[in-house]
PDB file of C-alpha atoms in Angstrom:
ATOM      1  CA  UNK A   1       5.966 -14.873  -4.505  1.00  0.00           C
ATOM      2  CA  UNK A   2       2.995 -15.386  -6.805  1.00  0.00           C
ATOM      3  CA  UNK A   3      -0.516 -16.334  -5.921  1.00  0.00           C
ATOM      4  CA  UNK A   4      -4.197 -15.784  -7.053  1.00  0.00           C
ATOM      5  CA  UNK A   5      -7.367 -14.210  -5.098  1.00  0.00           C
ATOM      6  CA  UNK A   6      -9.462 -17.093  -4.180  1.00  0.00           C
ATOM      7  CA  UNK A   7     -12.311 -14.100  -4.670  1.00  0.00           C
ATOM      8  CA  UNK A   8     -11.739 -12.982  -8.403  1.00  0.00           C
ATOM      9  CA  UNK A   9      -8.577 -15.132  -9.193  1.00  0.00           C
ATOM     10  CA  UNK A  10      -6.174 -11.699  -9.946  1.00  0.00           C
ATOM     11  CA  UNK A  11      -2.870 -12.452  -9.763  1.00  0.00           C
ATOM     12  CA  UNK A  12      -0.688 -11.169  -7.392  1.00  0.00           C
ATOM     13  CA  UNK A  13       2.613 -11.225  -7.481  1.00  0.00           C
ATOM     14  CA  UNK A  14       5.042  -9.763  -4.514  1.00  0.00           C
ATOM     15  CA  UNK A  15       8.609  -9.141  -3.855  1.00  0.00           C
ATOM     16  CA  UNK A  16      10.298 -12.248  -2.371  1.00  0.00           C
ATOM     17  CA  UNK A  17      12.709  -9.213  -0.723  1.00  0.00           C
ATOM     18  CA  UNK A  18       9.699  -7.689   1.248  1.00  0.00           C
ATOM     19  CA  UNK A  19       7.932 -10.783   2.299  1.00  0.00           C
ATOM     20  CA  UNK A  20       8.125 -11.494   5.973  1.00  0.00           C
ATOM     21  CA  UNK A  21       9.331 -13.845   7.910  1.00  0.00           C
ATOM     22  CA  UNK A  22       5.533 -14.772   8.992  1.00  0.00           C
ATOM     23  CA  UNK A  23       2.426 -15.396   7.871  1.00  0.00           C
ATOM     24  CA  UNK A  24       0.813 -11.746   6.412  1.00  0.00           C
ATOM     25  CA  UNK A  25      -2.169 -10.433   5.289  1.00  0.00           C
ATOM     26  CA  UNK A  26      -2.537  -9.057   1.687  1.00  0.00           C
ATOM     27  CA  UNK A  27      -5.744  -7.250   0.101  1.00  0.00           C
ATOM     28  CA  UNK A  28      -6.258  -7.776  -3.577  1.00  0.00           C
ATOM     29  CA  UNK A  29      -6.325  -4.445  -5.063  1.00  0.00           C
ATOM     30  CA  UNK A  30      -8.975  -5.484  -7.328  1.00  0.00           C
ATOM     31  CA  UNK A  31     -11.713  -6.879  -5.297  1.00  0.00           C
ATOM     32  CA  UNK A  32     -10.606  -5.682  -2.265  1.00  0.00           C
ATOM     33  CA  UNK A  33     -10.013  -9.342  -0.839  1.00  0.00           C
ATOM     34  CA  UNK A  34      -8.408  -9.998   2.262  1.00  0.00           C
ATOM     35  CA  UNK A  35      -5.513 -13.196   1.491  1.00  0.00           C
ATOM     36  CA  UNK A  36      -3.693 -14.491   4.255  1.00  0.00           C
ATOM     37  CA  UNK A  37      -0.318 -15.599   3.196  1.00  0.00           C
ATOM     38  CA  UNK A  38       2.327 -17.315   4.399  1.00  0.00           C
ATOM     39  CA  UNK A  39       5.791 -15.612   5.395  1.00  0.00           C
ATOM     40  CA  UNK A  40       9.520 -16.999   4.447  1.00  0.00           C
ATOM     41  CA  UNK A  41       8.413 -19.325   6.920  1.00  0.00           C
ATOM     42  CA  UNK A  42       6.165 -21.350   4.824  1.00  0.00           C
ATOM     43  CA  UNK A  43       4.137 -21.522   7.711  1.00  0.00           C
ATOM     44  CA  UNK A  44       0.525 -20.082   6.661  1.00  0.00           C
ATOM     45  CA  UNK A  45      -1.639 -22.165   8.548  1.00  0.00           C
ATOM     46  CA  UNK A  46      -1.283 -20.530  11.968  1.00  0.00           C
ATOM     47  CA  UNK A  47      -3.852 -18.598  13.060  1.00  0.00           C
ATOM     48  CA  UNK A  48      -2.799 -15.032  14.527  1.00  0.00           C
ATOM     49  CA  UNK A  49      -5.391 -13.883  16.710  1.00  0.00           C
ATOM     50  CA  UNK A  50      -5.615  -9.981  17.177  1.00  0.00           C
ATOM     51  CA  UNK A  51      -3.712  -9.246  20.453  1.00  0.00           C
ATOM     52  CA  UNK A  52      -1.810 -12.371  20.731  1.00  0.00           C
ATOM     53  CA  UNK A  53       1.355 -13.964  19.304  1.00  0.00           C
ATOM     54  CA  UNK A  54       1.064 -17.287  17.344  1.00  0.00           C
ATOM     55  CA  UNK A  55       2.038 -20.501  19.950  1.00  0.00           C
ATOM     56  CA  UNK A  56       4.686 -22.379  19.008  1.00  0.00           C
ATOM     57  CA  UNK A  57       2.518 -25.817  19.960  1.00  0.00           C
ATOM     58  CA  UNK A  58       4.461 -26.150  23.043  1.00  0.00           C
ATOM     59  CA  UNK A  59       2.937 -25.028  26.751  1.00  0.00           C
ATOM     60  CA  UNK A  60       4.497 -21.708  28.053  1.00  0.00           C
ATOM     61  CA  UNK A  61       7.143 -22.390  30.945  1.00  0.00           C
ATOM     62  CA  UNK A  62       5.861 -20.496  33.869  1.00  0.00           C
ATOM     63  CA  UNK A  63       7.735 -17.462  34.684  1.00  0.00           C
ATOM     64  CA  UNK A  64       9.798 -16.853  37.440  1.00  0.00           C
ATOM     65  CA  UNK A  65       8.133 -15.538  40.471  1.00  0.00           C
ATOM     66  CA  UNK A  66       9.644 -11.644  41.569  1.00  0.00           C
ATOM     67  CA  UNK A  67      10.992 -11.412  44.621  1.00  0.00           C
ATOM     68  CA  UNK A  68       8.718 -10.725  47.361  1.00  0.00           C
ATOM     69  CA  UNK A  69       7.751  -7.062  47.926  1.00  0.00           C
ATOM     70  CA  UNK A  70       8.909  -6.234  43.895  1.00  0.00           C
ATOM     71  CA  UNK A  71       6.021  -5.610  41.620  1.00  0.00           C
ATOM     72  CA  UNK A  72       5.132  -8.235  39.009  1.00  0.00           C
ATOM     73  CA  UNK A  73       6.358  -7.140  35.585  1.00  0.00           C
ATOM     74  CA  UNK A  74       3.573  -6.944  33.187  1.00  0.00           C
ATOM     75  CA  UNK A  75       4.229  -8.522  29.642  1.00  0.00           C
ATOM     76  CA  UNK A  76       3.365  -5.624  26.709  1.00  0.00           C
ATOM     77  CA  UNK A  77      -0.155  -5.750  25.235  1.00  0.00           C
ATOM     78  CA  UNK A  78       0.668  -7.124  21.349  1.00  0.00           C
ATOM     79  CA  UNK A  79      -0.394  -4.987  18.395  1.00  0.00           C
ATOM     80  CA  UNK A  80      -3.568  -6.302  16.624  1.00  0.00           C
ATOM     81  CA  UNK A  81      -2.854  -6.438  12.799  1.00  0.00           C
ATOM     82  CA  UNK A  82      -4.679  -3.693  10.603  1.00  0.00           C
ATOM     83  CA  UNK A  83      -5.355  -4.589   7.480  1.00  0.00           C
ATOM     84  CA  UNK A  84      -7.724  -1.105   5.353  1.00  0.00           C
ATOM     85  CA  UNK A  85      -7.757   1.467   6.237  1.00  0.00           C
ATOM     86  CA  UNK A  86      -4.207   2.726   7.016  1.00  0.00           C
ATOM     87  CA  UNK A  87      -4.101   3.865  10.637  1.00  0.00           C
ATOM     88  CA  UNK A  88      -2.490   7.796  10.873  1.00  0.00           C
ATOM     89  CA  UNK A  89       0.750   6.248  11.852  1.00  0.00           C
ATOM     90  CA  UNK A  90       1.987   2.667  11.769  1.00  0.00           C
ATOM     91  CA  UNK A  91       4.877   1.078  13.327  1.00  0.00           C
ATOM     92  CA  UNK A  92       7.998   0.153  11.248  1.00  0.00           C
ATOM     93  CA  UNK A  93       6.695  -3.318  11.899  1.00  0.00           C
ATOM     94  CA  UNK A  94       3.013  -2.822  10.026  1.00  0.00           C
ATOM     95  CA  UNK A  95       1.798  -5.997   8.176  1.00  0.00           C
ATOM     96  CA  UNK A  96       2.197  -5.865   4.439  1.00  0.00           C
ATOM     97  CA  UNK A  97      -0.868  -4.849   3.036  1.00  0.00           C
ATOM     98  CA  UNK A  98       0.051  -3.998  -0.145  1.00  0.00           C
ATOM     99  CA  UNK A  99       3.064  -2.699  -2.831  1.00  0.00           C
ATOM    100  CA  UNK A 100       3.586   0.755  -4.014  1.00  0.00           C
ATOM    101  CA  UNK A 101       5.077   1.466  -7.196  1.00  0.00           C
ATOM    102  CA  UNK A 102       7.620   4.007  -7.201  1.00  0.00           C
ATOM    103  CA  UNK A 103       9.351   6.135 -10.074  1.00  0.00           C
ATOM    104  CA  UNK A 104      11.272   9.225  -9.385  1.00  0.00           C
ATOM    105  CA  UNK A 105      14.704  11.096 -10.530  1.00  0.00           C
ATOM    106  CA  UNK A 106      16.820  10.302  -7.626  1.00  0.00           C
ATOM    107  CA  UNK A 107      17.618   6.887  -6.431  1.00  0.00           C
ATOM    108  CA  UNK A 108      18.225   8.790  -2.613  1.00  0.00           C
ATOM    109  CA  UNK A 109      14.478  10.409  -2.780  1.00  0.00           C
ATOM    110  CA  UNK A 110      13.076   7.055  -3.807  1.00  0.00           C
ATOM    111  CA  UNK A 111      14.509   5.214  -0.903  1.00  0.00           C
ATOM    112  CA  UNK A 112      13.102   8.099   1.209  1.00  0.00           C
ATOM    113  CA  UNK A 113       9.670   7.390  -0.325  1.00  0.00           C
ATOM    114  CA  UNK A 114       9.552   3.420   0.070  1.00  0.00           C
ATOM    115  CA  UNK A 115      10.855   4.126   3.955  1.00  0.00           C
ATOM    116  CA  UNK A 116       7.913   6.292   4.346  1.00  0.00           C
ATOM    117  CA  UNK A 117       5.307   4.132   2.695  1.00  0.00           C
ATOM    118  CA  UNK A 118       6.740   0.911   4.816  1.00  0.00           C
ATOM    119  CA  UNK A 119       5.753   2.538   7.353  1.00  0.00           C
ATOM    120  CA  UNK A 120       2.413   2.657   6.950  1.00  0.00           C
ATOM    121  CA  UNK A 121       2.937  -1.197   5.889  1.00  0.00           C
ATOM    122  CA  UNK A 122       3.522  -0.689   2.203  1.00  0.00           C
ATOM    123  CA  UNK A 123       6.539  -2.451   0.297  1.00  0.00           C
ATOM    124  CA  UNK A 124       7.977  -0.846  -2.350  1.00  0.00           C
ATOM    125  CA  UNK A 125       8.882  -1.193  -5.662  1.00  0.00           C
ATOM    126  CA  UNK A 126      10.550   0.371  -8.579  1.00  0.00           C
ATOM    127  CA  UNK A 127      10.372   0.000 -12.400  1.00  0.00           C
ATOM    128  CA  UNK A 128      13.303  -2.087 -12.945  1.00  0.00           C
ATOM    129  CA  UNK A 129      14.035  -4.617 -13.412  1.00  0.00           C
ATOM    130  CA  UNK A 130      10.651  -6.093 -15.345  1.00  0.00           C
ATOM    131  CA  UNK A 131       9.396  -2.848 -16.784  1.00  0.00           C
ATOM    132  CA  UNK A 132       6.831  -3.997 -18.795  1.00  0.00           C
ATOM    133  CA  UNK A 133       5.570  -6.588 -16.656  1.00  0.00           C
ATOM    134  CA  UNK A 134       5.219  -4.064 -13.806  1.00  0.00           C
ATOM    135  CA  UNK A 135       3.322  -1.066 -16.445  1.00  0.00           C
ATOM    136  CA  UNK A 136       1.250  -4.232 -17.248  1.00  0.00           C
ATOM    137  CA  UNK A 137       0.616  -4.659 -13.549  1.00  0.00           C
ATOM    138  CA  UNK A 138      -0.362  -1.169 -12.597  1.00  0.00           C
ATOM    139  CA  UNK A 139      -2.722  -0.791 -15.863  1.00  0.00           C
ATOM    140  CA  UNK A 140      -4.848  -4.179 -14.083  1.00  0.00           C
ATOM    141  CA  UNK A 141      -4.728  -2.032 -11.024  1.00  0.00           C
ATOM    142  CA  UNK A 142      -2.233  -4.661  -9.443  1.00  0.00           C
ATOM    143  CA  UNK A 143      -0.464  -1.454  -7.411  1.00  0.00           C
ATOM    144  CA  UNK A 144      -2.604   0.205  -4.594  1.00  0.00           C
ATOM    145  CA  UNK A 145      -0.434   3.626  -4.243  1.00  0.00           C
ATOM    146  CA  UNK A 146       1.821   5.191  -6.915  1.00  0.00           C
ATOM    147  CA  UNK A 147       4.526   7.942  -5.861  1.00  0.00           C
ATOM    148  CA  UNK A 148       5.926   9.625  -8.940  1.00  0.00           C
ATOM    149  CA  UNK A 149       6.889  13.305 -10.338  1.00  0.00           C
ATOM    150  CA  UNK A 150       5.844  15.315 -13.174  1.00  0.00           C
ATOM    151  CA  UNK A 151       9.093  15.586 -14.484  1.00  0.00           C
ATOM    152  CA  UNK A 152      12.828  14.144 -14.347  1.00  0.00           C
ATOM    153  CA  UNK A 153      12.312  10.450 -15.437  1.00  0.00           C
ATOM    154  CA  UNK A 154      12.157   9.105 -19.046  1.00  0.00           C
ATOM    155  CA  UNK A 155       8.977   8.938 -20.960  1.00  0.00           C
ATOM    156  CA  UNK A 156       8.762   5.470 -20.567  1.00  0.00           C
ATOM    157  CA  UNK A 157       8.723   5.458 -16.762  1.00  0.00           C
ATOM    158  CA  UNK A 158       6.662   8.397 -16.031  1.00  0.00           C
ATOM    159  CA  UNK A 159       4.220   6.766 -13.875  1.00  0.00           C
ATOM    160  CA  UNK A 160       2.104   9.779 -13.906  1.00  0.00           C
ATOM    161  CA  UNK A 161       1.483  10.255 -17.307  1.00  0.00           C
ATOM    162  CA  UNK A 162       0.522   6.289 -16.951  1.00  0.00           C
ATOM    163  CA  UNK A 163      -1.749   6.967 -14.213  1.00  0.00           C
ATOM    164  CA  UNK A 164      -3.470   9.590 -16.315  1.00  0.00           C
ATOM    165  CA  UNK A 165      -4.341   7.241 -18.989  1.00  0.00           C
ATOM    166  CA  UNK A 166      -6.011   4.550 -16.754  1.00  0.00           C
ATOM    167  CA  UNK A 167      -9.639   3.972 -17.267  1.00  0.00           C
ATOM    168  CA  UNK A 168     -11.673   5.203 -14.604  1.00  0.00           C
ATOM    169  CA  UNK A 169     -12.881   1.633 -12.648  1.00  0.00           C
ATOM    170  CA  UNK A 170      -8.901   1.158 -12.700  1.00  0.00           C
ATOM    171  CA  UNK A 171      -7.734   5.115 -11.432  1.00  0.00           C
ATOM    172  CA  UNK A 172     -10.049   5.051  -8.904  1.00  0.00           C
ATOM    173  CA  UNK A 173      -8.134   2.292  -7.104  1.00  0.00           C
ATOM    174  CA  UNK A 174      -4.451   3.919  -7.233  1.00  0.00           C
ATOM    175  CA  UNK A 175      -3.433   5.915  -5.055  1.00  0.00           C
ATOM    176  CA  UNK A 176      -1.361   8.543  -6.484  1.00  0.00           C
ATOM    177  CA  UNK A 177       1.257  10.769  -4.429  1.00  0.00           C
ATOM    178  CA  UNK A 178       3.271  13.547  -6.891  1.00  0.00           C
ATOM    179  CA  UNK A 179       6.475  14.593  -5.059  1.00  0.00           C
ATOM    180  CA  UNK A 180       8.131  18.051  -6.194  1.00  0.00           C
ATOM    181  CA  UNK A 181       9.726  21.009  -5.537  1.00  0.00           C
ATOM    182  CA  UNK A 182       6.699  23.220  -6.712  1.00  0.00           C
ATOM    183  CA  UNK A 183       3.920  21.692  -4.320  1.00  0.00           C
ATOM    184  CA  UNK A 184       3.063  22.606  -0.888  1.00  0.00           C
ATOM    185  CA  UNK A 185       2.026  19.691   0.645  1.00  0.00           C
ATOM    186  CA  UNK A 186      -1.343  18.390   1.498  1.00  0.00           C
ATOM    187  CA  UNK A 187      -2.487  21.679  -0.641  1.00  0.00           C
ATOM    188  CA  UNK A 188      -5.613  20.194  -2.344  1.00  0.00           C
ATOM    189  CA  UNK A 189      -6.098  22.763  -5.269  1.00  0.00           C
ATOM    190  CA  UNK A 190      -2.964  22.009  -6.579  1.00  0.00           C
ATOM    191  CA  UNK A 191      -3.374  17.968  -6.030  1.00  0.00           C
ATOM    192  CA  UNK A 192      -6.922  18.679  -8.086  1.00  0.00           C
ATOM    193  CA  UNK A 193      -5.304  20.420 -10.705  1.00  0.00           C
ATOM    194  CA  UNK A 194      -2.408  17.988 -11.309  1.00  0.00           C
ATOM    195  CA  UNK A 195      -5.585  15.054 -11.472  1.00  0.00           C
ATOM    196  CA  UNK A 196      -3.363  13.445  -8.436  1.00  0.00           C
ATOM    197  CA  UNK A 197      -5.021  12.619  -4.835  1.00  0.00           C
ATOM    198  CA  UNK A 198      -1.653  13.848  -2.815  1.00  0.00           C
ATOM    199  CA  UNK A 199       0.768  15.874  -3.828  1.00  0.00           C
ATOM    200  CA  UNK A 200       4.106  15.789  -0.994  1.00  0.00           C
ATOM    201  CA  UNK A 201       7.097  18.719  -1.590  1.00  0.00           C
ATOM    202  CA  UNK A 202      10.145  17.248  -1.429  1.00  0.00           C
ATOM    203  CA  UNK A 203      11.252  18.070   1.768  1.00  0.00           C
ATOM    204  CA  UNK A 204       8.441  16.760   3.557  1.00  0.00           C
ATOM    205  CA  UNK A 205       8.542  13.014   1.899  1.00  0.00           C
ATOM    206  CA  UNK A 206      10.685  11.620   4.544  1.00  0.00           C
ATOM    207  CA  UNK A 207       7.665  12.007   6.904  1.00  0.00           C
ATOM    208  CA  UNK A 208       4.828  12.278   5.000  1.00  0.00           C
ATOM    209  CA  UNK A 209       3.089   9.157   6.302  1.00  0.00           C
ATOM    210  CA  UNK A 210       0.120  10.623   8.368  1.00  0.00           C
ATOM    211  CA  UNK A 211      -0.801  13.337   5.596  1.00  0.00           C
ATOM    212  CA  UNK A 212      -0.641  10.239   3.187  1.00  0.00           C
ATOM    213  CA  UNK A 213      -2.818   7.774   5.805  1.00  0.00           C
ATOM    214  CA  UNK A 214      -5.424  10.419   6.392  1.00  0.00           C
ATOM    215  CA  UNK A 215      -6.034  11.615   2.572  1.00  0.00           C
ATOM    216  CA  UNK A 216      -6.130   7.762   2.414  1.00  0.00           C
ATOM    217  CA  UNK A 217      -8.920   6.983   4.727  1.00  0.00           C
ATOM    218  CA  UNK A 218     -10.635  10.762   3.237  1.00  0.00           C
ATOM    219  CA  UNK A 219     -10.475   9.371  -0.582  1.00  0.00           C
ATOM    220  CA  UNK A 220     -11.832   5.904   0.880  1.00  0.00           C
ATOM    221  CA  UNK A 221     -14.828   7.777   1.952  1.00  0.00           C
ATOM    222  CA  UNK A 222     -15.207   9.550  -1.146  1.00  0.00           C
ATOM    223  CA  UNK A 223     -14.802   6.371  -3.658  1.00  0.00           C
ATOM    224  CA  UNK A 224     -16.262   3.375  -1.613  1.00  0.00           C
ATOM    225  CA  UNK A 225     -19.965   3.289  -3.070  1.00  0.00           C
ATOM    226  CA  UNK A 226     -17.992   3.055  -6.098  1.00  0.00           C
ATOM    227  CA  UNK A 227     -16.068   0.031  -4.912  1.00  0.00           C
ATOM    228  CA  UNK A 228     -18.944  -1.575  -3.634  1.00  0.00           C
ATOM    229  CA  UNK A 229     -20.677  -1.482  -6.812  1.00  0.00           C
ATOM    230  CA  UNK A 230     -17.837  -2.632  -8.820  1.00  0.00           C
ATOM    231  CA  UNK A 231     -17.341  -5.699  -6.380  1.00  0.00           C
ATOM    232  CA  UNK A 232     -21.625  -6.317  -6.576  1.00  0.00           C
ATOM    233  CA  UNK A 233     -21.000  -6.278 -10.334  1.00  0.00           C
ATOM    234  CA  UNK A 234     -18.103  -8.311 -10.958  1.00  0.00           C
ATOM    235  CA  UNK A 235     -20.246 -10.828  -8.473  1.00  0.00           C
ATOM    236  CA  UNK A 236     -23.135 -10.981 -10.719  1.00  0.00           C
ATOM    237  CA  UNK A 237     -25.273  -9.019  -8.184  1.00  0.00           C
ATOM    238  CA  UNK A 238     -26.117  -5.902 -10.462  1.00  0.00           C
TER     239      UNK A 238
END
């Protein structure tokens, strides 16, 4: 699926294989936009109100009454959609709000990663098929989180030598998790040292999604006066 921010036109471009079957929210990684789009369903005009399920146009049958002296069964409360920031832990069924680009030695450890990073309501992606197109992606800051290694993968798909070597307006809007043997994770000298904002061992990828939701919402903190003055400015208000 392909599509443009009605804010600042970017193009974004998703994985038919990730897209739901309805309608989703998406933000633009570049202005921070909020698109709704529609799911395989083609239906994007239905409004989802937070807390309810769409209606299918048709009035809901009334249920069956209990018998008398049984309690009446109460229906589950539905999950309002969260868009930014991640919440510490999201259900395997978390709205897409974004794709993570993923580059690592082992194609076991980078299903373990995209698993993790669904959860929080992240698809996944990996270099191939489309190499350059996706390196040209991530260097426009099309790819809100990155999970890579120092080592193990050829030159041309270490991702974090890439990351490195992004301007600063575009690094500040990646999100980049190093996964290795020689971290401890959450550790933030060692994250500081390797210039990355999370650094996972190994071990600990396969559940790794609150430490990587909370250093989310921390680095959000730290970087959104820069945001909003990037988003004044590319509005004409600086």
């Amino acid at each position: 699926m392909q599509t443009n921010c009605p804010k600042c036109t970017n193009r974004l471009v998703l994985d038919d294989a990730k897209i739901p079957d309805t309608p989703f929210m998406l933000k633009c990684p570049k202005c921070q936009n909020t698109v709704k789009l529609p799911g395989k369903s083609g239906n994007g005009d239905a409004a989802v109100a937070p807390g309810a399920a769409p209606s299918s146009g048709a009035p809901a049958a009334n249920p069956p009454a209990p018998p008398q002296g049984q309690p009446q069964a109460q229906a589950p409360p539905a999950s309002a959609s969260v868009i930014a920031p991640p919440a510490p832990v999201r259900p395997p069924s978390a709205p897409l709000i974004g794709t993570a680009l993923i580059s690592v030695p082992s194609p076991a450890q980078a299903n373990v990663l995209g698993t993790m990073l669904g959860r929080l309501g992240f698809a996944s992606e990996g270099l191939d098929p489309q190499l350059e197109e996706k390196i040209l992606r991530l260097q426009q800051g099309e790819y809100p989180v990155v999970a890579a290694t120092r080592n193990g993968v050829p030159e041309e798909k270490n991702l974090y030598r890439i990351v490195r070597m992004l301007p600063p307006d575009i690094r500040r809007r990646v999100f980049l998790v190093l996964v290795g043997d020689e971290f401890k994770s959450g550790e933030g000298t060692q994250a500081f040292s390797v210039l990355a904002d999370l650094v996972v061992h190994t071990n600990d990828a396969s559940n790794a999604e609150r430490l990587v939701a909370q250093t989310m919402i921390e680095r959000r903190r730290v970087y959104q006066t820069f945001w909003d003055a990037e988003d004044r400015k590319a509005d004409g208000k600086l």
